[in-house]
Coordinates of C-alpha atoms in Angstrom, one line a residue:
M29 CA 115.6 126.8 93.9
I30 CA 112.9 127.1 91.2
I31 CA 112.6 130.9 91.9
Q32 CA 116.4 131.3 91.6
R33 CA 116.4 129.4 88.4
T34 CA 113.5 131.5 87.1
H35 CA 115.4 134.7 88.0
R36 CA 118.4 133.3 86.1
Y37 CA 116.2 132.5 83.1
V38 CA 114.7 136.0 83.2
N39 CA 118.1 137.6 83.4
I40 CA 119.2 135.5 80.5
A41 CA 116.1 136.5 78.6
A42 CA 116.7 140.2 79.3
A43 CA 120.3 139.9 78.1
I44 CA 119.2 138.1 75.0
S45 CA 116.5 140.7 74.3
I46 CA 119.0 143.5 74.6
L47 CA 121.4 141.6 72.4
V48 CA 118.7 140.9 69.9
L49 CA 117.6 144.6 69.9
L50 CA 121.2 145.8 69.4
V51 CA 121.7 143.3 66.6
G52 CA 118.4 144.3 65.1
I53 CA 119.2 148.0 65.3
S54 CA 122.6 147.4 63.8
T55 CA 121.1 145.3 61.1
L56 CA 118.5 148.1 60.4
A57 CA 121.3 150.8 60.3
V58 CA 123.4 148.7 58.0
G59 CA 120.3 147.9 55.8
I60 CA 119.5 151.6 55.6
Q61 CA 123.0 152.5 54.7
R62 CA 123.1 149.7 52.1
T63 CA 119.8 150.8 50.7
A64 CA 120.9 154.4 50.5
A65 CA 124.1 153.4 48.7
S66 CA 122.1 151.2 46.3
W67 CA 119.8 154.1 45.6
R68 CA 122.7 156.3 44.8
W69 CA 124.0 153.8 42.3
V70 CA 120.6 153.5 40.8
N71 CA 120.4 157.3 40.4
H72 CA 123.9 157.3 39.0
T73 CA 123.0 154.6 36.4
R74 CA 119.8 156.6 35.5
E75 CA 121.9 159.7 35.1
V76 CA 124.3 157.9 32.8
L77 CA 121.3 156.6 30.8
Q78 CA 120.0 160.1 30.5
H79 CA 123.3 161.4 29.1
V80 CA 123.5 158.4 26.7
Q81 CA 120.0 159.3 25.4
G82 CA 121.1 163.0 25.4
A83 CA 124.1 162.1 23.2
Q84 CA 121.8 160.2 20.8
S85 CA 119.4 163.2 20.8
L86 CA 122.2 165.6 19.9
I87 CA 123.3 163.4 17.0
N88 CA 119.8 163.1 15.7
E89 CA 119.2 166.9 16.1
A90 CA 122.6 167.8 14.4
D91 CA 121.8 165.5 11.5
A92 CA 118.3 167.0 11.1
L93 CA 119.7 170.6 11.3
Q94 CA 122.4 169.8 8.8
K95 CA 119.9 168.5 6.3
S96 CA 117.7 171.6 6.9
L97 CA 120.6 174.0 6.4
R98 CA 121.6 172.3 3.2
L99 CA 118.1 172.9 1.8
D100 CA 117.6 176.4 3.2
Y101 CA 120.3 178.2 5.1
N102 CA 119.2 179.9 8.3
R103 CA 121.5 181.7 10.7
R104 CA 119.5 180.6 13.7
D105 CA 119.5 177.0 12.6
D106 CA 123.2 177.2 11.9
A107 CA 123.8 178.4 15.5
D108 CA 121.8 175.5 16.8
F109 CA 123.7 173.1 14.5
Q110 CA 127.0 174.4 15.8
A111 CA 125.8 174.2 19.4
R112 CA 124.8 170.6 18.9
L113 CA 128.2 169.7 17.4
T114 CA 130.0 171.4 20.2
A115 CA 127.9 169.7 22.9
L116 CA 128.5 166.2 21.6
P117 CA 132.2 166.0 22.7
E118 CA 131.3 167.5 26.0
E119 CA 128.6 164.8 26.5
V120 CA 131.1 162.1 25.7
R121 CA 133.6 163.5 28.2
L122 CA 130.9 163.6 30.8
L123 CA 129.9 160.0 30.1
T124 CA 133.6 159.1 30.4
R125 CA 133.8 160.7 33.8
L126 CA 130.5 159.1 35.0
T127 CA 131.6 155.6 33.9
A128 CA 135.2 155.8 35.1
D129 CA 134.5 152.7 37.3
N130 CA 133.3 150.6 34.5
P131 CA 136.0 149.2 32.1
V132 CA 133.4 148.0 29.6
Q133 CA 131.9 151.4 29.2
Q134 CA 135.3 153.0 29.0
K135 CA 136.2 150.7 26.1
T136 CA 133.0 151.4 24.3
L137 CA 133.5 155.2 24.8
D138 CA 137.1 154.9 23.5
D139 CA 135.7 153.2 20.4
L140 CA 132.9 155.8 20.1
R141 CA 135.1 158.9 20.4
P142 CA 137.0 158.8 17.0
V143 CA 133.9 157.6 15.1
L144 CA 131.9 160.5 16.6
D145 CA 134.7 163.0 15.7
E146 CA 134.7 161.8 12.1
Y147 CA 130.9 162.1 12.0
I148 CA 131.1 165.7 13.2
R149 CA 133.7 166.5 10.6
S150 CA 131.5 164.9 7.9
L151 CA 128.5 167.0 9.0
R152 CA 130.5 170.2 8.9
T153 CA 132.0 169.3 5.6
G154 CA 128.7 168.3 4.0
L155 CA 127.2 171.7 5.1
G156 CA 129.7 173.6 2.9
R157 CA 128.9 171.7 -0.3
K158 CA 125.8 171.1 -2.3
A159 CA 126.7 167.5 -3.0
P160 CA 126.7 165.2 0.1
Y161 CA 130.2 164.5 1.5
P162 CA 131.1 161.8 2.1
S163 CA 128.8 159.5 0.1
R164 CA 125.5 158.5 1.5
E165 CA 126.7 154.9 2.0
D166 CA 129.7 156.1 4.0
E167 CA 127.5 158.4 6.0
R168 CA 124.9 155.7 6.7
A169 CA 127.7 153.3 7.8
L170 CA 129.2 155.9 10.1
R171 CA 125.8 156.6 11.7
Q172 CA 125.1 152.9 12.1
T173 CA 128.5 152.5 13.9
I174 CA 127.7 155.4 16.2
A175 CA 124.2 154.0 16.9
A176 CA 125.7 150.6 17.7
R177 CA 128.2 152.1 20.2
I178 CA 125.5 154.2 21.8
A179 CA 123.2 151.2 22.0
A180 CA 126.1 149.2 23.6
L181 CA 126.4 152.0 26.2
Q182 CA 122.7 151.9 26.8
R183 CA 122.5 148.1 27.2
E184 CA 125.3 148.0 29.7
E185 CA 123.7 150.8 31.8
E186 CA 120.3 149.1 31.6
R187 CA 122.0 145.8 32.7
L188 CA 123.6 147.7 35.7
L189 CA 120.3 149.4 36.4
A190 CA 118.5 146.0 36.6
L191 CA 121.2 144.6 39.0
R192 CA 121.1 147.7 41.2
D193 CA 117.4 147.7 41.3
A194 CA 117.5 144.0 42.5
T195 CA 120.1 145.0 45.1
V196 CA 117.9 147.8 46.3
A197 CA 115.0 145.3 46.6
A198 CA 117.1 142.7 48.5
D199 CA 118.4 145.4 50.9
R200 CA 114.8 146.6 51.4
A201 CA 113.7 143.0 52.1
R202 CA 116.5 142.4 54.5
T203 CA 115.8 145.6 56.4
I204 CA 112.1 144.8 56.6
G205 CA 112.9 141.2 57.7
A206 CA 115.3 142.5 60.4
A207 CA 112.6 144.9 61.7
G208 CA 110.0 142.1 61.7
T209 CA 112.4 139.7 63.4
V210 CA 113.2 142.2 66.1
S211 CA 109.5 142.9 66.7
V212 CA 108.6 139.2 66.9
L213 CA 111.4 138.4 69.2
A214 CA 110.6 141.4 71.4
V215 CA 107.0 140.2 71.7
A216 CA 108.0 136.6 72.3
L217 CA 110.4 137.7 75.1
L218 CA 107.6 139.8 76.7
F219 CA 105.3 136.7 76.7
F220 CA 108.1 134.6 78.1
V221 CA 108.8 137.0 81.0
R222 CA 105.0 137.1 81.6
A223 CA 104.8 133.3 81.6
M224 CA 107.7 133.0 84.0
A225 CA 106.1 135.6 86.3
R226 CA 102.8 133.7 86.3
R227 CA 104.5 130.4 86.9
D228 CA 106.5 131.9 89.8
A229 CA 103.4 133.3 91.4
A230 CA 101.7 129.9 91.1
F231 CA 104.7 128.1 92.4
L232 CA 105.0 130.4 95.4
A233 CA 101.4 129.9 96.3
S234 CA 101.8 126.2 96.0
E235 CA 105.0 126.2 98.0
R236 CA 103.4 128.3 100.7
A237 CA 100.5 125.9 101.0
N238 CA 102.8 122.9 101.1
L239 CA 105.1 124.6 103.7
D240 CA 102.2 125.5 105.9
T241 CA 100.8 122.0 105.7
T242 CA 104.2 120.5 106.4
L243 CA 104.9 122.7 109.4
R244 CA 101.5 122.0 110.9
S245 CA 101.8 118.3 110.5
L246 CA 105.3 118.0 112.1
G247 CA 105.7 116.1 115.3
E248 CA 107.8 118.8 116.9
A249 CA 106.9 122.4 117.9
V250 CA 107.6 125.0 115.2
I251 CA 107.4 128.8 115.9
A252 CA 108.3 131.5 113.4
V253 CA 109.1 135.1 114.6
D254 CA 109.9 138.3 112.8
I255 CA 113.0 140.5 113.1
S256 CA 111.7 142.0 116.3
G257 CA 110.9 138.6 117.9
H258 CA 107.1 138.7 117.5
V259 CA 105.3 135.5 116.8
R260 CA 104.1 135.0 113.2
F261 CA 103.4 131.3 113.0
M262 CA 102.8 128.4 115.4
N263 CA 101.9 124.8 114.5
R264 CA 99.6 122.5 116.4
V265 CA 102.3 121.0 118.6
A266 CA 103.6 124.4 119.6
E267 CA 100.1 125.4 120.6
Q268 CA 99.8 122.4 122.8
L269 CA 103.3 122.9 124.3
L270 CA 102.8 126.6 125.1
G271 CA 99.2 126.3 126.1
C272 CA 97.8 129.0 123.7
D273 CA 96.6 129.0 120.1
E274 CA 98.2 130.7 117.2
A275 CA 95.6 133.5 116.9
H276 CA 96.3 134.6 120.5
A277 CA 100.1 134.3 120.2
R278 CA 100.4 136.1 116.8
G279 CA 101.9 139.5 117.2
Q280 CA 103.2 138.9 120.8
L281 CA 106.8 138.6 121.8
L282 CA 108.0 135.0 121.9
T283 CA 109.5 135.6 125.4
T284 CA 106.0 136.6 126.6
V285 CA 104.3 133.5 125.0
F286 CA 107.1 131.1 126.1
R287 CA 105.8 129.5 129.3
I288 CA 107.9 126.4 129.6
A289 CA 109.8 125.6 132.9
R290 CA 109.7 129.2 133.9
S291 CA 113.4 129.1 135.0
S292 CA 115.8 131.9 134.5
A293 CA 118.3 129.5 132.9
D294 CA 115.8 128.4 130.2
D295 CA 114.7 132.0 129.6
D296 CA 118.4 133.0 129.1
A297 CA 118.9 130.1 126.7
L298 CA 115.9 131.2 124.6
A299 CA 117.0 134.8 124.6
A300 CA 120.5 133.8 123.6
A301 CA 119.2 131.6 120.8
L302 CA 117.1 134.4 119.4
R303 CA 119.9 136.9 119.7
A304 CA 122.3 134.6 117.9
A305 CA 119.7 134.1 115.1
L306 CA 118.4 137.7 114.7
R307 CA 121.5 139.7 115.4
D308 CA 124.5 137.4 114.6
K309 CA 122.8 135.5 111.7
R310 CA 124.0 132.3 113.5
A311 CA 122.1 129.1 113.9
V312 CA 121.8 127.5 117.3
A313 CA 121.1 123.8 117.6
A314 CA 120.3 121.3 120.4
V315 CA 119.9 123.6 123.3
P316 CA 118.4 121.4 126.1
I317 CA 115.4 122.7 128.0
A318 CA 113.9 120.8 130.9
G319 CA 110.6 121.4 132.7
S320 CA 106.9 121.0 132.3
G321 CA 104.4 122.6 129.9
P322 CA 101.3 124.5 130.9
G323 CA 99.1 121.6 129.7
Q324 CA 100.8 119.0 132.0
P325 CA 102.5 120.9 134.9
E326 CA 103.0 117.7 136.9
R327 CA 105.0 115.9 134.1
M328 CA 108.6 116.8 133.7
R329 CA 109.8 116.7 130.1
T330 CA 113.1 117.4 128.1
W331 CA 113.2 119.4 124.9
L332 CA 115.9 120.2 122.4
L333 CA 115.6 123.8 121.1
N334 CA 116.9 124.8 117.6
C335 CA 116.9 128.3 116.3
Q336 CA 117.6 129.0 112.6
P337 CA 117.8 132.6 111.2
L338 CA 115.7 133.4 108.1
V339 CA 118.1 135.2 105.8
V340 CA 117.2 136.6 102.3
H341 CA 119.8 138.3 100.3
D342 CA 122.1 138.6 103.3
Q343 CA 119.3 140.3 105.3
V344 CA 117.7 138.7 108.4
H345 CA 113.9 138.8 108.2
G346 CA 113.2 136.6 111.2
A347 CA 113.9 133.2 112.7
V348 CA 112.3 129.7 113.0
I349 CA 112.4 128.0 116.4
S350 CA 111.8 124.2 116.7
M351 CA 111.5 122.2 119.9
L352 CA 111.7 118.4 119.9
D353 CA 110.4 116.4 122.8
V354 CA 113.3 114.0 123.6
T355 CA 112.1 112.7 127.0
D356 CA 111.3 109.3 125.6
L357 CA 114.5 109.4 123.6
K358 CA 116.6 110.2 126.7
R359 CA 115.0 107.3 128.5
A360 CA 115.7 105.0 125.6
Q361 CA 119.3 106.1 125.5
R362 CA 119.7 105.3 129.2
D363 CA 118.2 101.9 128.6
L364 CA 120.4 101.4 125.6
R365 CA 123.6 102.3 127.5
D366 CA 122.6 99.8 130.2
A367 CA 121.9 97.1 127.5
N368 CA 125.3 97.9 125.8
Q369 CA 127.1 97.5 129.0
L370 CA 125.5 94.2 129.6
L371 CA 126.3 93.1 126.1
E372 CA 129.9 94.2 126.4
D373 CA 130.2 92.1 129.6
R374 CA 128.7 89.1 127.8
I375 CA 131.0 89.6 124.8
R376 CA 134.0 89.8 127.0
D377 CA 133.1 86.5 128.6
R378 CA 132.4 84.9 125.2
T379 CA 135.7 86.2 123.8
E380 CA 137.6 84.6 126.7
Q381 CA 135.8 81.4 126.1
L382 CA 136.5 81.5 122.3
A383 CA 140.2 82.3 122.9
Q384 CA 140.4 79.2 125.2
A385 CA 138.6 77.1 122.6
N386 CA 140.9 78.4 119.9
M387 CA 144.0 77.4 121.8
E388 CA 142.5 74.0 122.4
L389 CA 141.6 73.7 118.7
R390 CA 145.1 74.7 117.6
A391 CA 146.6 72.1 119.9
F392 CA 144.1 69.6 118.6
A393 CA 145.1 70.4 115.0
H394 CA 148.8 69.9 115.7
T395 CA 148.0 66.6 117.5
I396 CA 145.8 65.4 114.6
A397 CA 148.3 66.4 112.0
H398 CA 151.1 64.5 113.9
D399 CA 148.9 61.4 114.5
L400 CA 147.8 61.3 110.8
R401 CA 151.3 61.9 109.4
S402 CA 153.0 59.2 111.6
P403 CA 151.1 56.2 110.2
L404 CA 151.3 57.7 106.7
R405 CA 155.1 57.9 107.0
D406 CA 155.2 54.3 108.4
L407 CA 153.2 53.3 105.4
Q408 CA 155.6 55.1 103.0
R409 CA 158.6 53.5 104.7
D410 CA 157.2 50.0 104.6
A411 CA 156.0 50.4 101.0
A412 CA 159.5 51.7 100.0
A413 CA 161.2 48.9 101.8
L414 CA 158.9 46.4 100.2
L415 CA 159.8 47.7 96.7
A416 CA 163.5 47.8 97.5
G417 CA 163.7 44.4 99.2
E418 CA 161.1 42.3 97.4
A419 CA 161.0 43.8 93.9
G420 CA 162.1 40.6 92.3
A421 CA 159.6 38.4 94.2
L422 CA 156.6 40.6 93.6
S423 CA 154.4 40.2 90.5
E424 CA 153.9 43.1 88.2
T425 CA 150.4 43.7 89.5
A426 CA 151.7 43.7 93.1
T427 CA 154.5 46.0 92.2
R428 CA 152.1 48.5 90.7
S429 CA 149.8 48.3 93.7
V430 CA 152.7 48.9 96.1
R431 CA 153.8 51.9 94.1
R432 CA 150.3 53.2 94.0
I433 CA 150.1 52.8 97.8
L434 CA 153.4 54.7 98.1
A435 CA 152.2 57.5 95.8
V436 CA 148.8 57.8 97.6
S437 CA 150.4 57.9 101.0
R438 CA 152.8 60.6 99.9
H439 CA 150.0 62.6 98.4
M440 CA 147.9 62.2 101.6
D441 CA 151.0 63.4 103.6
R442 CA 151.3 66.5 101.4
R443 CA 147.5 67.1 101.8
V444 CA 147.7 66.9 105.6
T445 CA 150.7 69.3 105.5
D446 CA 148.8 71.7 103.2
L447 CA 145.7 71.6 105.4
L448 CA 147.9 72.4 108.5
A449 CA 149.5 75.3 106.6
Y450 CA 146.1 76.6 105.5
S451 CA 144.9 76.4 109.1
Q452 CA 147.9 78.2 110.5
L453 CA 147.8 80.8 107.8
S454 CA 144.2 81.7 108.8
R455 CA 145.1 82.0 112.5
T456 CA 148.6 83.4 112.6
E457 CA 148.9 87.1 113.3
L458 CA 151.2 88.7 110.7
R459 CA 153.4 91.8 111.0
L460 CA 153.3 93.6 107.7
Q461 CA 156.5 95.3 106.5
N462 CA 158.2 96.4 103.3
V463 CA 159.2 93.4 101.2
E464 CA 161.2 93.3 97.9
L465 CA 159.4 91.1 95.4
D466 CA 162.7 90.4 93.6
R467 CA 164.0 88.6 96.7
V468 CA 160.7 86.8 97.1
V469 CA 160.8 85.5 93.5
Q470 CA 164.4 84.4 93.9
L471 CA 163.6 82.5 97.1
A472 CA 160.6 80.8 95.5
L473 CA 162.7 79.8 92.4
G474 CA 165.4 78.4 94.7
D475 CA 162.8 76.2 96.4
M476 CA 161.5 75.0 93.0
D477 CA 165.0 74.5 91.5
T478 CA 164.7 70.7 91.2
E479 CA 161.3 70.8 89.6
I480 CA 162.3 73.6 87.2
G481 CA 165.4 71.7 86.1
A482 CA 163.4 68.4 85.6
S483 CA 160.7 70.1 83.5
G484 CA 163.0 72.2 81.4
A485 CA 161.0 75.3 82.3
R486 CA 161.9 78.8 81.0
I487 CA 161.1 81.6 83.5
E488 CA 161.1 85.3 82.6
C489 CA 161.0 87.8 85.4
A490 CA 160.8 91.6 84.8
S491 CA 163.4 93.2 87.1
P492 CA 163.3 95.2 89.2
L493 CA 159.9 94.2 90.5
P494 CA 158.2 96.8 92.8
A495 CA 158.3 96.5 96.6
V496 CA 155.1 95.7 98.5
L497 CA 153.7 95.9 102.0
G498 CA 153.5 92.3 103.1
H499 CA 155.1 89.3 104.8
E500 CA 158.1 87.7 103.1
A501 CA 157.4 84.1 104.2
V502 CA 153.8 84.3 103.1
L503 CA 154.7 85.8 99.8
V504 CA 157.3 83.1 99.1
Q505 CA 154.6 80.5 99.8
V506 CA 152.3 82.3 97.4
F507 CA 154.8 82.3 94.6
D508 CA 155.8 78.7 95.4
N509 CA 152.3 77.5 94.8
L510 CA 151.7 79.6 91.7
I511 CA 155.0 78.6 90.1
G512 CA 154.5 75.0 91.1
N513 CA 151.0 75.0 89.4
A514 CA 152.5 76.4 86.3
L515 CA 155.1 73.6 86.2
K516 CA 152.6 70.9 86.8
F517 CA 149.7 71.7 84.6
V518 CA 151.1 71.8 81.1
A519 CA 150.3 69.7 78.0
P520 CA 152.3 66.6 77.6
G521 CA 155.6 67.3 75.8
V522 CA 155.4 71.1 76.3
A523 CA 158.1 72.9 78.3
P524 CA 156.7 75.3 80.8
H525 CA 157.1 79.0 80.1
I526 CA 156.4 81.4 83.0
R527 CA 156.4 85.2 82.9
I528 CA 156.4 87.4 86.0
D529 CA 156.0 91.2 85.9
G530 CA 154.7 94.0 88.1
R531 CA 153.6 97.6 88.0
V532 CA 152.6 100.3 90.5
D533 CA 149.1 101.9 90.1
G534 CA 148.3 104.5 92.8
D535 CA 148.4 102.8 96.2
A536 CA 148.4 99.3 94.7
V537 CA 151.0 97.0 93.2
H538 CA 149.8 94.7 90.4
V539 CA 151.8 91.5 89.8
R540 CA 151.0 89.1 86.9
I541 CA 152.1 85.5 86.7
A542 CA 151.4 84.1 83.2
D543 CA 152.1 80.6 81.9
N544 CA 151.5 78.5 78.8
G545 CA 149.7 75.7 80.7
V546 CA 146.4 74.0 80.0
G547 CA 144.4 77.1 81.2
I548 CA 141.3 77.5 83.3
P549 CA 137.8 77.5 81.8
E550 CA 136.0 80.8 82.3
D551 CA 133.1 79.3 84.2
K552 CA 135.6 77.7 86.7
R553 CA 137.8 80.6 87.5
E554 CA 136.1 81.4 90.8
R555 CA 136.1 77.8 92.0
V556 CA 139.8 77.4 91.4
F557 CA 140.6 79.1 94.8
D558 CA 138.3 76.7 96.8
V559 CA 139.8 74.1 99.1
F560 CA 140.1 70.9 97.1
G561 CA 138.9 72.8 94.1
R562 CA 140.9 70.7 91.5
L563 CA 139.7 71.3 88.0
H564 CA 142.1 69.0 86.1
G565 CA 142.2 65.3 86.0
G566 CA 145.3 63.1 86.5
D567 CA 146.8 61.0 89.2
A568 CA 147.0 62.1 92.8
G569 CA 150.6 63.4 92.4
Q570 CA 149.5 66.4 90.4
G571 CA 148.3 68.4 93.4
T572 CA 146.4 68.4 96.7
G573 CA 143.7 70.9 95.6
I574 CA 144.8 73.2 98.5
G575 CA 147.6 75.2 96.9
L576 CA 145.5 78.0 95.3
A577 CA 143.3 78.2 98.5
I578 CA 146.6 78.8 100.4
V579 CA 147.5 81.5 97.8
K580 CA 144.2 83.3 98.1
K581 CA 144.2 83.1 101.9
G582 CA 147.8 84.4 102.1
V583 CA 147.1 87.3 99.7
E584 CA 143.9 88.3 101.6
R585 CA 145.8 88.2 104.9
L586 CA 148.2 90.7 103.3
G587 CA 145.3 93.0 102.5
G588 CA 145.4 92.2 98.7
T589 CA 143.3 90.3 96.1
I590 CA 144.0 87.7 93.5
G591 CA 142.1 86.8 90.4
V592 CA 142.4 85.0 87.0
E593 CA 142.6 87.3 83.9
P594 CA 141.3 86.2 80.5
A595 CA 144.1 85.0 78.3
P596 CA 144.1 83.5 74.7
A597 CA 146.3 80.6 76.0
G598 CA 147.5 79.4 79.4
T599 CA 146.6 81.1 82.7
V600 CA 147.3 84.6 84.0
F601 CA 147.1 85.2 87.7
R602 CA 146.8 88.8 88.8
L603 CA 147.8 89.8 92.4
C604 CA 146.9 93.2 93.8
L605 CA 149.0 94.1 96.8
Q606 CA 149.6 97.2 98.9
R607 CA 152.4 99.7 98.2
P608 CA 155.0 100.0 101.0
R609 CA 154.3 102.6 103.6
Q610 CA 155.6 103.6 107.1
I611 CA 154.1 101.4 109.7
A612 CA 154.0 102.4 113.3
A613 CA 155.4 99.8 115.7
P614 CA 152.6 98.1 117.7
A615 CA 152.6 98.3 121.5
S616 CA 153.0 94.5 121.8
A617 CA 154.8 92.7 119.0
P618 CA 152.6 90.0 117.5
V619 CA 153.9 86.5 116.8
D620 CA 155.8 86.7 113.5
A621 CA 155.6 83.1 112.5
P622 CA 155.4 82.1 108.9
P623 CA 152.9 79.4 107.9
V624 CA 154.2 75.9 107.9
A625 CA 155.4 75.1 104.3

């Protein structure tokens, strides 16, 4: 894995190096082109400066020749003077062409051209007269104007020259930087590849040593062969098994060294395993070989032979054969099968005994429930008769005591009934089927119609509710208890408000029953589902402490869960039930009896 990762890193590094070199070469080419272009602009600017200076020199020379001719006329000087005057307009036209891309210079040249024409005319006019024409002041002003225009041309070109020199320097620096960066990165990549190669070499040496140590310390025989079937490696267990050391076996055919059992079937199995690994590139596992080794010919053993091809880049380079001595394991498996059979017989006997005891316990529970409820009903009947017949003769204290007896007996009767329901719900086998929750809620509300009317409760139910996989009678009992709790446990003077909704999420149906009751403290939300886990005070008539235990047991029997969600006020119960699905009919129909309500 590390070698493959290193190869990947080296390939990435090579790709990066090629990319960097291409980018560097491109950068160098662009830099050279930019530098050449900048140098052309520098030379262009210097050429303009030369022509500006040439125009200034022509003006100076023409002025000097004009003065000389006025003092002493000379035909040769006159020819030079006329040549200078003729060359000045040509020089201006050349400057106009050279600075065609510069609006500032064009404006300056436009201003210079009429002034220069007037100056040339004044020079020619002044040559024909002895007195200066125009006046010296006018001539001086004209020359100053020309000098100012030429100076403006020169300053602009000098400014451009400075900018273009700076551009040349920047381009040169970028080119040098790109070349240096390419060189540094190339050297860094070379060092990286060299470091990866050295690390791979060290890793391979370490892995080879670890592999050799591991193979020699294994508790099973390991033999490595090359593509032609010659032995290249044997560990200590293989040496003991084959009765020869590695040095003697190295270079020999495995079929020659293999001296176990010496049966044609085992020889064929070994040959088939080698053929599958070396020719078909297919691994062979768990080939049983039975016999005795050369070291202990009198002791019969059983081995499992595995043969794995050694494939590198889709080419087979050999195979690795391992042989595990499973003699003791086979003996242990036989002993385990015997023990399992004995255990199954004992479990069958105990199951029959438990089934008999369960039947007796169920009959006992019904008997106890009947025997407990009979005196309680007698007590309720007598207490009710006493209140009805002797109400006027009893004192106020006696009347309260009789009423208390009647309430406690009724509460005890309901508790016994709930305990019986909880017991039956735990034992009864249920047939799950598709159930419409809308019908379940309507049945539960019908059962609680009197309590709802007496409390003035307001019940909101999102319709339609999703269908679930369950048992209708159990679900009605679950909703009976949850709605009954919501009706009972509210603050004095507050009308109960119950909200029921549901949603489908994957393979589950989530149903929420929220109320505006007194709520359940966070640290008691787990205890609320315990048997007799009453969390609120009050008289005995408020509840038996078994209702929510029945709810939890019923939901769990349907393969669902129930919990209490955090809420700012009241209590929110969350039921998670199964979505409807097709259920295969069982071979023998179980008893479909709902729990006793």
